[in-house]
mmCIF file of C-alpha atoms and ligand atoms in Angstrom:
data_model
loop_
_atom_site.group_PDB
_atom_site.id
_atom_site.type_symbol
_atom_site.label_atom_id
_atom_site.label_comp_id
_atom_site.label_asym_id
_atom_site.label_seq_id
_atom_site.Cartn_x
_atom_site.Cartn_y
_atom_site.Cartn_z
ATOM 1 C CA MET A 1 96.611 120.402 100.294
ATOM 2 C CA SER A 2 93.580 120.603 102.537
ATOM 3 C CA ASN A 3 94.160 122.098 105.974
ATOM 4 C CA LEU A 4 91.412 119.963 107.494
ATOM 5 C CA ASN A 5 92.440 117.155 109.875
ATOM 6 C CA LYS A 6 93.901 114.061 108.335
ATOM 7 C CA ILE A 7 91.496 111.168 107.868
ATOM 8 C CA TRP A 8 93.514 108.008 108.431
ATOM 9 C CA LEU A 9 93.070 104.648 106.781
ATOM 10 C CA SER A 10 92.627 103.046 110.195
ATOM 11 C CA SER A 11 93.701 104.569 113.496
ATOM 12 C CA PRO A 12 93.470 103.385 117.120
ATOM 13 C CA HIS A 13 90.026 103.715 118.695
ATOM 14 C CA MET A 14 90.001 103.406 122.459
ATOM 15 C CA GLY A 15 86.837 102.356 124.250
ATOM 16 C CA GLY A 16 87.401 104.154 127.541
ATOM 17 C CA THR A 17 88.030 101.368 130.049
ATOM 18 C CA GLU A 18 91.580 100.548 128.901
ATOM 19 C CA MET A 19 93.160 102.910 131.430
ATOM 20 C CA ASN A 20 91.421 101.171 134.332
ATOM 21 C CA TYR A 21 93.272 97.950 133.563
ATOM 22 C CA VAL A 22 96.539 99.800 132.963
ATOM 23 C CA GLN A 23 96.122 101.752 136.225
ATOM 24 C CA GLU A 24 95.480 98.552 138.143
ATOM 25 C CA ALA A 25 98.650 97.008 136.726
ATOM 26 C CA TYR A 26 100.568 100.111 137.740
ATOM 27 C CA ASP A 27 99.043 100.298 141.233
ATOM 28 C CA THR A 28 99.766 96.626 141.941
ATOM 29 C CA ASN A 29 103.253 96.905 140.380
ATOM 30 C CA TRP A 30 102.559 94.236 137.744
ATOM 31 C CA VAL A 31 104.782 96.086 135.271
ATOM 32 C CA ALA A 32 106.201 92.966 133.636
ATOM 33 C CA PRO A 33 105.740 90.561 130.716
ATOM 34 C CA LEU A 34 103.351 88.534 132.868
ATOM 35 C CA GLY A 35 100.534 89.271 135.297
ATOM 36 C CA PRO A 36 96.745 89.340 135.703
ATOM 37 C CA ASN A 37 96.082 91.405 132.566
ATOM 38 C CA VAL A 38 98.038 88.948 130.389
ATOM 39 C CA ASN A 39 96.058 86.022 131.822
ATOM 40 C CA GLY A 40 92.791 87.978 131.598
ATOM 41 C CA PHE A 41 93.410 89.037 128.005
ATOM 42 C CA GLU A 42 94.191 85.448 127.009
ATOM 43 C CA GLN A 43 90.921 84.312 128.590
ATOM 44 C CA ASP A 44 89.011 87.084 126.795
ATOM 45 C CA LEU A 45 90.499 85.953 123.466
ATOM 46 C CA GLN A 46 89.615 82.310 124.121
ATOM 47 C CA LYS A 47 86.081 83.170 125.108
ATOM 48 C CA TYR A 48 85.531 85.435 122.107
ATOM 49 C CA THR A 49 87.067 83.222 119.414
ATOM 50 C CA GLY A 50 86.172 79.822 120.846
ATOM 51 C CA ALA A 51 89.821 78.733 120.686
ATOM 52 C CA GLU A 52 90.602 76.498 123.665
ATOM 53 C CA HIS A 53 93.975 78.135 124.321
ATOM 54 C CA ALA A 54 95.678 81.452 123.567
ATOM 55 C CA SER A 55 99.075 82.951 124.346
ATOM 56 C CA ALA A 56 99.513 86.721 124.300
ATOM 57 C CA LEU A 57 102.695 87.784 122.542
ATOM 58 C CA SER A 58 104.630 90.894 121.563
ATOM 59 C CA ALA A 59 103.440 90.815 117.925
ATOM 60 C CA GLY A 60 101.542 88.842 115.328
ATOM 61 C CA THR A 61 104.865 88.269 113.574
ATOM 62 C CA ALA A 62 106.199 86.608 116.748
ATOM 63 C CA ALA A 63 103.099 84.374 116.807
ATOM 64 C CA ILE A 64 103.780 83.187 113.240
ATOM 65 C CA HIS A 65 107.448 82.575 114.075
ATOM 66 C CA LEU A 66 106.569 80.491 117.156
ATOM 67 C CA ALA A 67 103.869 78.535 115.292
ATOM 68 C CA LEU A 68 106.407 77.502 112.659
ATOM 69 C CA ILE A 69 108.939 76.496 115.345
ATOM 70 C CA LEU A 70 106.284 74.438 117.145
ATOM 71 C CA LEU A 71 105.499 72.662 113.861
ATOM 72 C CA GLY A 72 109.166 71.720 113.547
ATOM 73 C CA VAL A 73 110.037 73.928 110.570
ATOM 74 C CA GLU A 74 113.799 73.878 110.076
ATOM 75 C CA ALA A 75 116.457 75.117 107.685
ATOM 76 C CA GLY A 76 115.939 73.667 104.217
ATOM 77 C CA ASP A 77 112.216 72.987 104.715
ATOM 78 C CA GLU A 78 109.547 74.514 102.501
ATOM 79 C CA VAL A 79 106.485 76.390 103.773
ATOM 80 C CA ILE A 80 103.566 77.443 101.571
ATOM 81 C CA ALA A 81 102.160 80.951 102.028
ATOM 82 C CA GLN A 82 99.610 83.175 100.337
ATOM 83 C CA SER A 83 101.560 85.568 98.112
ATOM 84 C CA PHE A 84 99.003 88.364 98.344
ATOM 85 C CA THR A 85 99.693 89.565 101.893
ATOM 86 C CA PHE A 86 101.782 91.786 104.132
ATOM 87 C CA SER A 87 105.442 90.723 104.414
ATOM 88 C CA ALA A 88 104.982 89.717 108.077
ATOM 89 C CA THR A 89 103.223 86.529 106.922
ATOM 90 C CA VAL A 90 106.274 85.337 105.039
ATOM 91 C CA ASN A 91 109.288 86.801 106.885
ATOM 92 C CA PRO A 92 109.199 84.267 109.774
ATOM 93 C CA ILE A 93 109.639 81.405 107.271
ATOM 94 C CA THR A 94 113.012 82.869 106.348
ATOM 95 C CA TYR A 95 113.976 83.466 110.034
ATOM 96 C CA LEU A 96 114.128 79.661 110.255
ATOM 97 C CA GLY A 97 116.181 79.222 107.097
ATOM 98 C CA ALA A 98 113.155 77.652 105.399
ATOM 99 C CA LYS A 99 111.983 78.512 101.899
ATOM 100 C CA PRO A 100 108.694 80.329 101.184
ATOM 101 C CA ILE A 101 106.596 78.756 98.425
ATOM 102 C CA LEU A 102 104.187 81.445 97.262
ATOM 103 C CA VAL A 103 100.660 80.705 96.036
ATOM 104 C CA ASP A 104 98.363 83.131 94.232
ATOM 105 C CA SER A 105 94.794 84.156 95.118
ATOM 106 C CA GLU A 106 91.322 83.359 93.768
ATOM 107 C CA LYS A 107 88.936 86.128 92.845
ATOM 108 C CA ASP A 108 86.000 85.461 95.192
ATOM 109 C CA THR A 109 87.772 86.293 98.470
ATOM 110 C CA TRP A 110 91.157 87.566 97.138
ATOM 111 C CA ASN A 111 92.814 84.937 99.352
ATOM 112 C CA ILE A 112 94.836 81.779 98.575
ATOM 113 C CA CYS A 113 93.400 79.751 95.707
ATOM 114 C CA PRO A 114 92.688 76.136 96.791
ATOM 115 C CA LYS A 115 93.314 74.834 93.260
ATOM 116 C CA ALA A 116 96.699 76.540 93.003
ATOM 117 C CA LEU A 117 97.487 75.351 96.535
ATOM 118 C CA LYS A 118 96.879 71.719 95.576
ATOM 119 C CA GLN A 119 98.948 72.140 92.443
ATOM 120 C CA ALA A 120 101.777 73.709 94.466
ATOM 121 C CA ILE A 121 101.828 70.847 97.000
ATOM 122 C CA GLU A 122 101.905 68.208 94.274
ATOM 123 C CA ASP A 123 104.606 70.033 92.368
ATOM 124 C CA ARG A 124 106.790 70.488 95.474
ATOM 125 C CA ILE A 125 106.495 66.789 96.308
ATOM 126 C CA GLU A 126 107.419 65.903 92.746
ATOM 127 C CA GLN A 127 110.378 68.303 92.639
ATOM 128 C CA THR A 128 111.848 67.718 96.104
ATOM 129 C CA GLY A 129 110.431 64.382 97.278
ATOM 130 C CA LYS A 130 109.297 66.190 100.450
ATOM 131 C CA LYS A 131 106.037 67.716 101.578
ATOM 132 C CA PRO A 132 105.920 71.398 102.538
ATOM 133 C CA LYS A 133 105.957 71.664 106.358
ATOM 134 C CA ALA A 134 103.017 74.080 106.744
ATOM 135 C CA ILE A 135 100.401 76.109 104.874
ATOM 136 C CA LEU A 136 99.836 79.787 105.698
ATOM 137 C CA PRO A 137 96.534 81.160 104.372
ATOM 138 C CA VAL A 138 95.639 84.798 105.136
ATOM 139 C CA HIS A 139 92.255 86.496 105.607
ATOM 140 C CA LEU A 140 93.016 89.783 103.895
ATOM 141 C CA TYR A 141 91.213 92.902 105.070
ATOM 142 C CA GLY A 142 89.106 90.596 107.269
ATOM 143 C CA MET A 143 87.662 88.478 104.430
ATOM 144 C CA PRO A 144 87.606 84.749 105.259
ATOM 145 C CA ALA A 145 89.746 82.595 102.969
ATOM 146 C CA LYS A 146 88.122 79.409 101.613
ATOM 147 C CA MET A 147 89.055 77.505 104.757
ATOM 148 C CA LYS A 148 86.895 74.429 104.143
ATOM 149 C CA GLU A 149 88.598 73.717 100.840
ATOM 150 C CA ILE A 150 92.031 74.642 102.220
ATOM 151 C CA ASN A 151 91.642 72.393 105.268
ATOM 152 C CA GLU A 152 90.429 69.538 103.105
ATOM 153 C CA ILE A 153 93.566 69.726 100.984
ATOM 154 C CA ALA A 154 95.758 70.151 104.067
ATOM 155 C CA ARG A 155 94.210 67.076 105.690
ATOM 156 C CA PHE A 156 94.551 65.013 102.527
ATOM 157 C CA TYR A 157 98.298 65.681 102.421
ATOM 158 C CA ASP A 158 98.580 65.797 106.229
ATOM 159 C CA ILE A 159 100.160 69.261 106.311
ATOM 160 C CA PRO A 160 99.374 71.591 109.256
ATOM 161 C CA VAL A 161 97.707 74.972 108.700
ATOM 162 C CA VAL A 162 98.763 78.243 110.354
ATOM 163 C CA GLU A 163 95.958 80.711 109.804
ATOM 164 C CA ASP A 164 97.087 84.336 109.548
ATOM 165 C CA ALA A 165 94.027 86.048 111.043
ATOM 166 C CA ALA A 166 96.001 89.210 111.907
ATOM 167 C CA GLU A 167 93.449 91.346 110.045
ATOM 168 C CA ALA A 168 90.415 89.223 110.789
ATOM 169 C CA LEU A 169 89.579 89.244 114.500
ATOM 170 C CA GLY A 170 85.779 89.189 114.641
ATOM 171 C CA SER A 171 85.293 87.635 111.192
ATOM 172 C CA HIS A 172 83.770 84.193 110.862
ATOM 173 C CA LEU A 173 83.030 81.507 108.304
ATOM 174 C CA SER A 174 79.943 79.305 108.708
ATOM 175 C CA GLY A 175 79.658 80.702 112.233
ATOM 176 C CA LYS A 176 83.173 79.581 113.253
ATOM 177 C CA LYS A 177 85.526 82.424 114.148
ATOM 178 C CA LEU A 178 88.640 82.971 112.052
ATOM 179 C CA GLY A 179 91.789 81.997 113.896
ATOM 180 C CA THR A 180 90.186 78.697 114.949
ATOM 181 C CA TRP A 181 90.149 76.936 111.569
ATOM 182 C CA GLY A 182 93.832 76.057 111.401
ATOM 183 C CA ASP A 183 96.093 74.042 113.713
ATOM 184 C CA PHE A 184 97.241 77.474 114.835
ATOM 185 C CA GLY A 185 95.625 80.893 114.484
ATOM 186 C CA VAL A 186 97.510 84.179 114.563
ATOM 187 C CA LEU A 187 96.108 87.539 115.700
ATOM 188 C CA SER A 188 97.662 91.022 115.673
ATOM 189 C CA PHE A 189 96.942 94.040 117.839
ATOM 190 C CA ASN A 190 99.156 96.483 115.970
ATOM 191 C CA GLY A 191 98.119 100.148 115.973
ATOM 192 C CA ASN A 192 96.132 99.961 112.740
ATOM 193 C CA LYS A 193 94.224 96.712 113.362
ATOM 194 C CA ILE A 194 90.541 96.439 114.323
ATOM 195 C CA ILE A 195 91.511 96.557 117.991
ATOM 196 C CA THR A 196 94.965 97.516 119.200
ATOM 197 C CA THR A 197 97.238 97.231 122.206
ATOM 198 C CA SER A 198 99.696 99.672 120.516
ATOM 199 C CA GLY A 199 101.582 96.550 119.438
ATOM 200 C CA GLY A 200 100.979 92.907 120.206
ATOM 201 C CA GLY A 201 99.767 89.575 118.947
ATOM 202 C CA ALA A 202 98.416 86.213 120.000
ATOM 203 C CA LEU A 203 98.705 82.567 119.080
ATOM 204 C CA LEU A 204 95.523 80.451 119.231
ATOM 205 C CA SER A 205 95.177 76.674 119.235
ATOM 206 C CA ASN A 206 93.103 73.863 120.680
ATOM 207 C CA ASP A 207 96.354 72.125 121.646
ATOM 208 C CA GLY A 208 97.085 73.235 125.207
ATOM 209 C CA GLU A 209 100.526 71.655 125.311
ATOM 210 C CA LEU A 210 101.697 73.553 122.248
ATOM 211 C CA ILE A 211 100.339 76.850 123.564
ATOM 212 C CA GLU A 212 102.094 76.222 126.883
ATOM 213 C CA LYS A 213 105.247 75.553 124.905
ATOM 214 C CA SER A 214 104.776 78.838 123.015
ATOM 215 C CA ARG A 215 104.739 80.666 126.387
ATOM 216 C CA PHE A 216 107.925 78.822 127.389
ATOM 217 C CA LEU A 217 109.717 79.735 124.140
ATOM 218 C CA ALA A 218 108.437 83.336 124.359
ATOM 219 C CA THR A 219 110.055 83.830 127.770
ATOM 220 C CA GLN A 220 113.621 82.799 126.881
ATOM 221 C CA ALA A 221 112.996 79.032 127.224
ATOM 222 C CA ARG A 222 113.927 78.853 130.898
ATOM 223 C CA ASP A 223 113.976 75.299 132.243
ATOM 224 C CA VAL A 224 112.668 74.652 135.755
ATOM 225 C CA ALA A 225 115.716 75.296 137.970
ATOM 226 C CA PRO A 226 116.731 77.813 140.643
ATOM 227 C CA HIS A 227 119.561 79.043 138.386
ATOM 228 C CA TYR A 228 119.186 79.963 134.696
ATOM 229 C CA GLN A 229 119.134 76.679 132.809
ATOM 230 C CA HIS A 230 118.384 76.363 129.077
ATOM 231 C CA SER A 231 117.990 73.340 126.858
ATOM 232 C CA HIS A 232 116.258 75.226 123.982
ATOM 233 C CA VAL A 233 116.884 78.447 122.111
ATOM 234 C CA GLY A 234 114.418 80.997 123.506
ATOM 235 C CA TYR A 235 112.823 84.275 122.458
ATOM 236 C CA ASN A 236 111.634 87.414 124.231
ATOM 237 C CA TYR A 237 108.163 87.467 122.693
ATOM 238 C CA ARG A 238 105.751 87.687 125.631
ATOM 239 C CA MET A 239 103.156 90.490 125.856
ATOM 240 C CA SER A 240 103.633 92.952 128.715
ATOM 241 C CA ASN A 241 101.022 93.236 131.447
ATOM 242 C CA ILE A 242 100.609 96.972 130.716
ATOM 243 C CA VAL A 243 99.877 96.373 127.037
ATOM 244 C CA ALA A 244 97.528 93.479 127.893
ATOM 245 C CA GLY A 245 95.544 95.941 130.011
ATOM 246 C CA ILE A 246 94.798 97.971 126.886
ATOM 247 C CA GLY A 247 93.788 94.715 125.211
ATOM 248 C CA ARG A 248 91.282 93.846 127.943
ATOM 249 C CA GLY A 249 89.604 97.224 127.546
ATOM 250 C CA GLN A 250 89.567 96.847 123.762
ATOM 251 C CA MET A 251 87.912 93.422 123.994
ATOM 252 C CA GLU A 252 84.946 95.100 125.693
ATOM 253 C CA VAL A 253 84.282 97.114 122.516
ATOM 254 C CA LEU A 254 85.396 94.632 119.839
ATOM 255 C CA GLU A 255 81.857 93.758 118.767
ATOM 256 C CA ASP A 256 81.037 97.497 118.401
ATOM 257 C CA ARG A 257 84.162 97.953 116.301
ATOM 258 C CA VAL A 258 83.210 95.101 113.972
ATOM 259 C CA ASN A 259 79.681 96.497 113.596
ATOM 260 C CA ARG A 260 80.980 99.979 112.846
ATOM 261 C CA ARG A 261 83.473 98.754 110.216
ATOM 262 C CA ARG A 262 80.696 96.779 108.552
ATOM 263 C CA GLU A 263 78.468 99.832 108.633
ATOM 264 C CA ILE A 264 81.198 101.896 106.953
ATOM 265 C CA ASN A 265 81.630 99.178 104.326
ATOM 266 C CA ALA A 266 77.881 99.215 103.589
ATOM 267 C CA TRP A 267 78.006 103.006 103.364
ATOM 268 C CA TYR A 268 80.758 102.882 100.711
ATOM 269 C CA VAL A 269 78.957 100.167 98.759
ATOM 270 C CA ASP A 270 75.798 102.243 98.709
ATOM 271 C CA LEU A 271 77.680 105.409 97.777
ATOM 272 C CA LEU A 272 79.522 103.846 94.827
ATOM 273 C CA LYS A 273 77.115 101.150 93.677
ATOM 274 C CA ASP A 274 76.165 102.959 90.481
ATOM 275 C CA VAL A 275 79.683 104.060 89.525
ATOM 276 C CA PRO A 276 80.882 101.978 86.572
ATOM 277 C CA GLY A 277 84.290 100.366 87.036
ATOM 278 C CA ILE A 278 84.258 100.311 90.851
ATOM 279 C CA THR A 279 83.895 96.880 92.466
ATOM 280 C CA PHE A 280 84.293 95.816 96.083
ATOM 281 C CA GLN A 281 85.879 92.941 97.956
ATOM 282 C CA THR A 282 82.610 91.224 98.869
ATOM 283 C CA GLU A 283 81.466 88.244 100.941
ATOM 284 C CA PRO A 284 80.868 85.461 98.343
ATOM 285 C CA ASN A 285 77.774 84.176 100.207
ATOM 286 C CA SER A 286 76.076 84.328 103.597
ATOM 287 C CA ASN A 287 78.505 81.814 105.167
ATOM 288 C CA TYR A 288 81.176 84.501 104.951
ATOM 289 C CA TYR A 289 81.241 87.252 107.545
ATOM 290 C CA SER A 290 84.053 89.797 107.216
ATOM 291 C CA ASN A 291 84.948 92.319 109.905
ATOM 292 C CA TYR A 292 85.663 94.610 106.910
ATOM 293 C CA TRP A 293 88.783 95.819 108.671
ATOM 294 C CA LEU A 294 89.545 97.791 105.505
ATOM 295 C CA THR A 295 86.990 98.418 102.790
ATOM 296 C CA SER A 296 88.775 97.709 99.510
ATOM 297 C CA VAL A 297 87.814 98.466 95.929
ATOM 298 C CA LEU A 298 89.078 97.729 92.441
ATOM 299 C CA VAL A 299 89.183 100.579 89.956
ATOM 300 C CA ASP A 300 88.963 99.503 86.319
ATOM 301 C CA PRO A 301 90.065 102.474 84.176
ATOM 302 C CA GLU A 302 88.413 100.949 81.100
ATOM 303 C CA GLN A 303 85.059 101.546 82.756
ATOM 304 C CA THR A 304 85.708 104.657 84.843
ATOM 305 C CA GLY A 305 86.523 106.803 81.814
ATOM 306 C CA GLY A 306 90.249 106.437 82.353
ATOM 307 C CA ILE A 307 90.395 107.162 86.090
ATOM 308 C CA THR A 308 92.900 104.836 87.735
ATOM 309 C CA ARG A 309 93.389 103.681 91.283
ATOM 310 C CA GLU A 310 96.328 106.097 91.534
ATOM 311 C CA ASP A 311 94.180 109.039 90.319
ATOM 312 C CA LEU A 312 91.696 108.233 93.043
ATOM 313 C CA ARG A 313 94.363 107.879 95.725
ATOM 314 C CA LEU A 314 96.041 111.174 94.803
ATOM 315 C CA ALA A 315 92.725 113.048 94.623
ATOM 316 C CA LEU A 316 91.888 111.932 98.158
ATOM 317 C CA GLU A 317 95.410 112.641 99.393
ATOM 318 C CA LYS A 318 94.950 116.237 98.264
ATOM 319 C CA GLU A 319 91.967 116.446 100.616
ATOM 320 C CA ASN A 320 94.139 115.020 103.423
ATOM 321 C CA ILE A 321 92.397 111.647 103.224
ATOM 322 C CA GLU A 322 94.638 108.603 103.423
ATOM 323 C CA CYS A 323 94.129 105.672 101.025
ATOM 324 C CA ARG A 324 96.575 102.851 100.252
ATOM 325 C CA PRO A 325 97.098 100.516 97.323
ATOM 326 C CA LEU A 326 96.373 96.886 98.211
ATOM 327 C CA TRP A 327 99.307 94.803 99.466
ATOM 328 C CA LYS A 328 101.964 94.300 96.826
ATOM 329 C CA PRO A 329 102.165 90.501 96.433
ATOM 330 C CA MET A 330 105.245 88.812 97.889
ATOM 331 C CA HIS A 331 106.240 87.210 94.565
ATOM 332 C CA MET A 332 106.633 90.775 93.183
ATOM 333 C CA GLN A 333 108.879 91.870 96.078
ATOM 334 C CA PRO A 334 112.637 91.980 95.418
ATOM 335 C CA VAL A 335 113.365 90.140 98.673
ATOM 336 C CA PHE A 336 111.192 87.141 97.689
ATOM 337 C CA ALA A 337 111.791 87.233 93.933
ATOM 338 C CA ASP A 338 113.601 83.866 93.983
ATOM 339 C CA CYS A 339 110.779 81.983 95.715
ATOM 340 C CA PRO A 340 108.778 79.480 93.643
ATOM 341 C CA PHE A 341 105.382 80.985 92.766
ATOM 342 C CA TYR A 342 102.167 79.279 91.665
ATOM 343 C CA SER A 343 100.178 81.826 89.698
ATOM 344 C CA THR A 344 96.516 82.336 88.898
ATOM 345 C CA GLY A 345 97.038 85.884 87.627
ATOM 346 C CA VAL A 346 94.642 87.245 90.249
ATOM 347 C CA SER A 347 96.864 89.043 92.762
ATOM 348 C CA GLU A 348 98.786 91.044 90.151
ATOM 349 C CA LYS A 349 95.532 92.464 88.849
ATOM 350 C CA LEU A 350 94.318 93.169 92.385
ATOM 351 C CA PHE A 351 97.534 95.018 93.128
ATOM 352 C CA LYS A 352 97.284 97.025 89.924
ATOM 353 C CA GLN A 353 93.683 98.132 90.416
ATOM 354 C CA GLY A 354 93.093 97.910 94.150
ATOM 355 C CA LEU A 355 92.716 100.595 96.773
ATOM 356 C CA CYS A 356 91.963 100.479 100.517
ATOM 357 C CA LEU A 357 89.619 103.261 101.607
ATOM 358 C CA PRO A 358 89.594 104.931 105.041
ATOM 359 C CA SER A 359 87.788 102.474 107.307
ATOM 360 C CA GLY A 360 88.504 103.512 110.902
ATOM 361 C CA SER A 361 85.673 102.863 113.353
ATOM 362 C CA ASN A 362 86.330 106.302 114.879
ATOM 363 C CA MET A 363 85.401 108.258 111.735
ATOM 364 C CA ASN A 364 82.461 110.595 112.323
ATOM 365 C CA GLN A 365 79.771 111.914 109.960
ATOM 366 C CA GLU A 366 81.899 114.944 109.087
ATOM 367 C CA ASP A 367 84.715 112.618 107.984
ATOM 368 C CA LEU A 368 82.321 110.547 105.877
ATOM 369 C CA ASP A 369 80.931 113.742 104.285
ATOM 370 C CA ARG A 370 84.444 114.809 103.293
ATOM 371 C CA ILE A 371 85.194 111.388 101.826
ATOM 372 C CA GLU A 372 81.881 111.383 99.946
ATOM 373 C CA LYS A 373 82.567 114.788 98.432
ATOM 374 C CA ALA A 374 86.123 113.862 97.401
ATOM 375 C CA LEU A 375 84.992 110.582 95.820
ATOM 376 C CA LYS A 376 82.096 112.211 93.987
ATOM 377 C CA ASP A 377 84.307 115.063 92.752
ATOM 378 C CA ILE A 378 86.620 112.674 90.971
ATOM 379 C CA LEU A 379 84.341 109.781 90.049
ATOM 380 C CA ILE A 380 81.042 111.392 89.203
ATOM 381 C CA LYS A 381 81.858 114.911 87.983
ATOM 382 C CA ASN A 382 84.409 113.543 85.528
HETATM 383 C C1 PLP B 1 99.590 93.105 110.749
HETATM 384 C C2 PLP B 1 99.797 91.825 110.059
HETATM 385 C C3 PLP B 1 100.715 90.862 110.527
HETATM 386 C C4 PLP B 1 101.720 91.137 111.593
HETATM 387 O O1 PLP B 1 101.289 91.504 112.816
HETATM 388 P P1 PLP B 1 102.219 92.390 113.768
HETATM 389 O O2 PLP B 1 101.451 92.350 115.059
HETATM 390 O O3 PLP B 1 102.302 93.751 113.173
HETATM 391 O O4 PLP B 1 103.543 91.721 113.883
HETATM 392 C C5 PLP B 1 100.792 89.639 109.890
HETATM 393 N N1 PLP B 1 100.032 89.367 108.834
HETATM 394 C C6 PLP B 1 99.169 90.247 108.327
HETATM 395 C C7 PLP B 1 98.333 89.860 107.146
HETATM 396 C C8 PLP B 1 99.035 91.515 108.909
HETATM 397 O O5 PLP B 1 98.195 92.413 108.367
#
């Protein structure tokens, strides 16, 4: 094992002004799940994404949970989700006693396949006599899903869309920011995302009443009364004013972070463009703009001379460089094995051959040199 510093897949990258906002919160004693930083961060998110309203929450997972509640998802309902994702997309469906209906990906963007989505909706209606209550597409690794096609289908069947943009802050499609295509958009500021508040999330929508309601539900659903009065079940999901201070500082450097991740992606593409059997997750055309949160490749051992994704991962691990297989699809997970699944065959292949490469915006030239050497040692020398 190398004794050089570990190169992480994606680690927090502070901009420098975060502590000013945190200090101000401390000095003014706004150490609470509300305050000027929470309001300021929400305004920053609205301004940046173009969403009319945003509520800052404790996690992206909480944002998905609240979106489903606000859409009236209840026990026994069905909700469609992209199978190829992190479990946090799908878990909130089960919190409500609803049933996840999993849909496979298409190969252009690696995200939910519109054709399979349409087939799934029609099949669910035929089998149960009821429409699914919501559709949850995901923009994996920052790559926009085919939102025009997805929204068209959603509108045809009149089913609301909750867009999981947890990995895609800063990405856009036809100039419109991700997180603003669905009825709701979900963002995450977990420690490994493109910007971070250590942990946190946000819910976006153009419906101000629903966003106000999300704030109400996220603060224990307290009715207006001098005593504690409740007519709804509530949650403790609001973002703290300290954490929101980090978020305000991070918003000042978000555009730099997106540019740097895209630069790293272009660097990898250039480095590996002539290596047979290595292909990238790539923007299908110029309407697509990915933040390239994580640069991801497929390794086809039939063309690499037998080198597999796992060979590559282990070779880099030996040099203290972190890589990860792509998300294991939800239909392959024991906990969701019983969920109906509409297959295209794409995500299983992606999982088998796919690898996320170190993509942190804080990597320096020395880090890139080490990665280059490790990749060349295994892919080119062999
Ligand atoms: C990170 C992530 C989430 C969850 O966000 P948290 O803030 O960690 O709760 C949801 N969906 C996807 C695709 C993610 O990558």
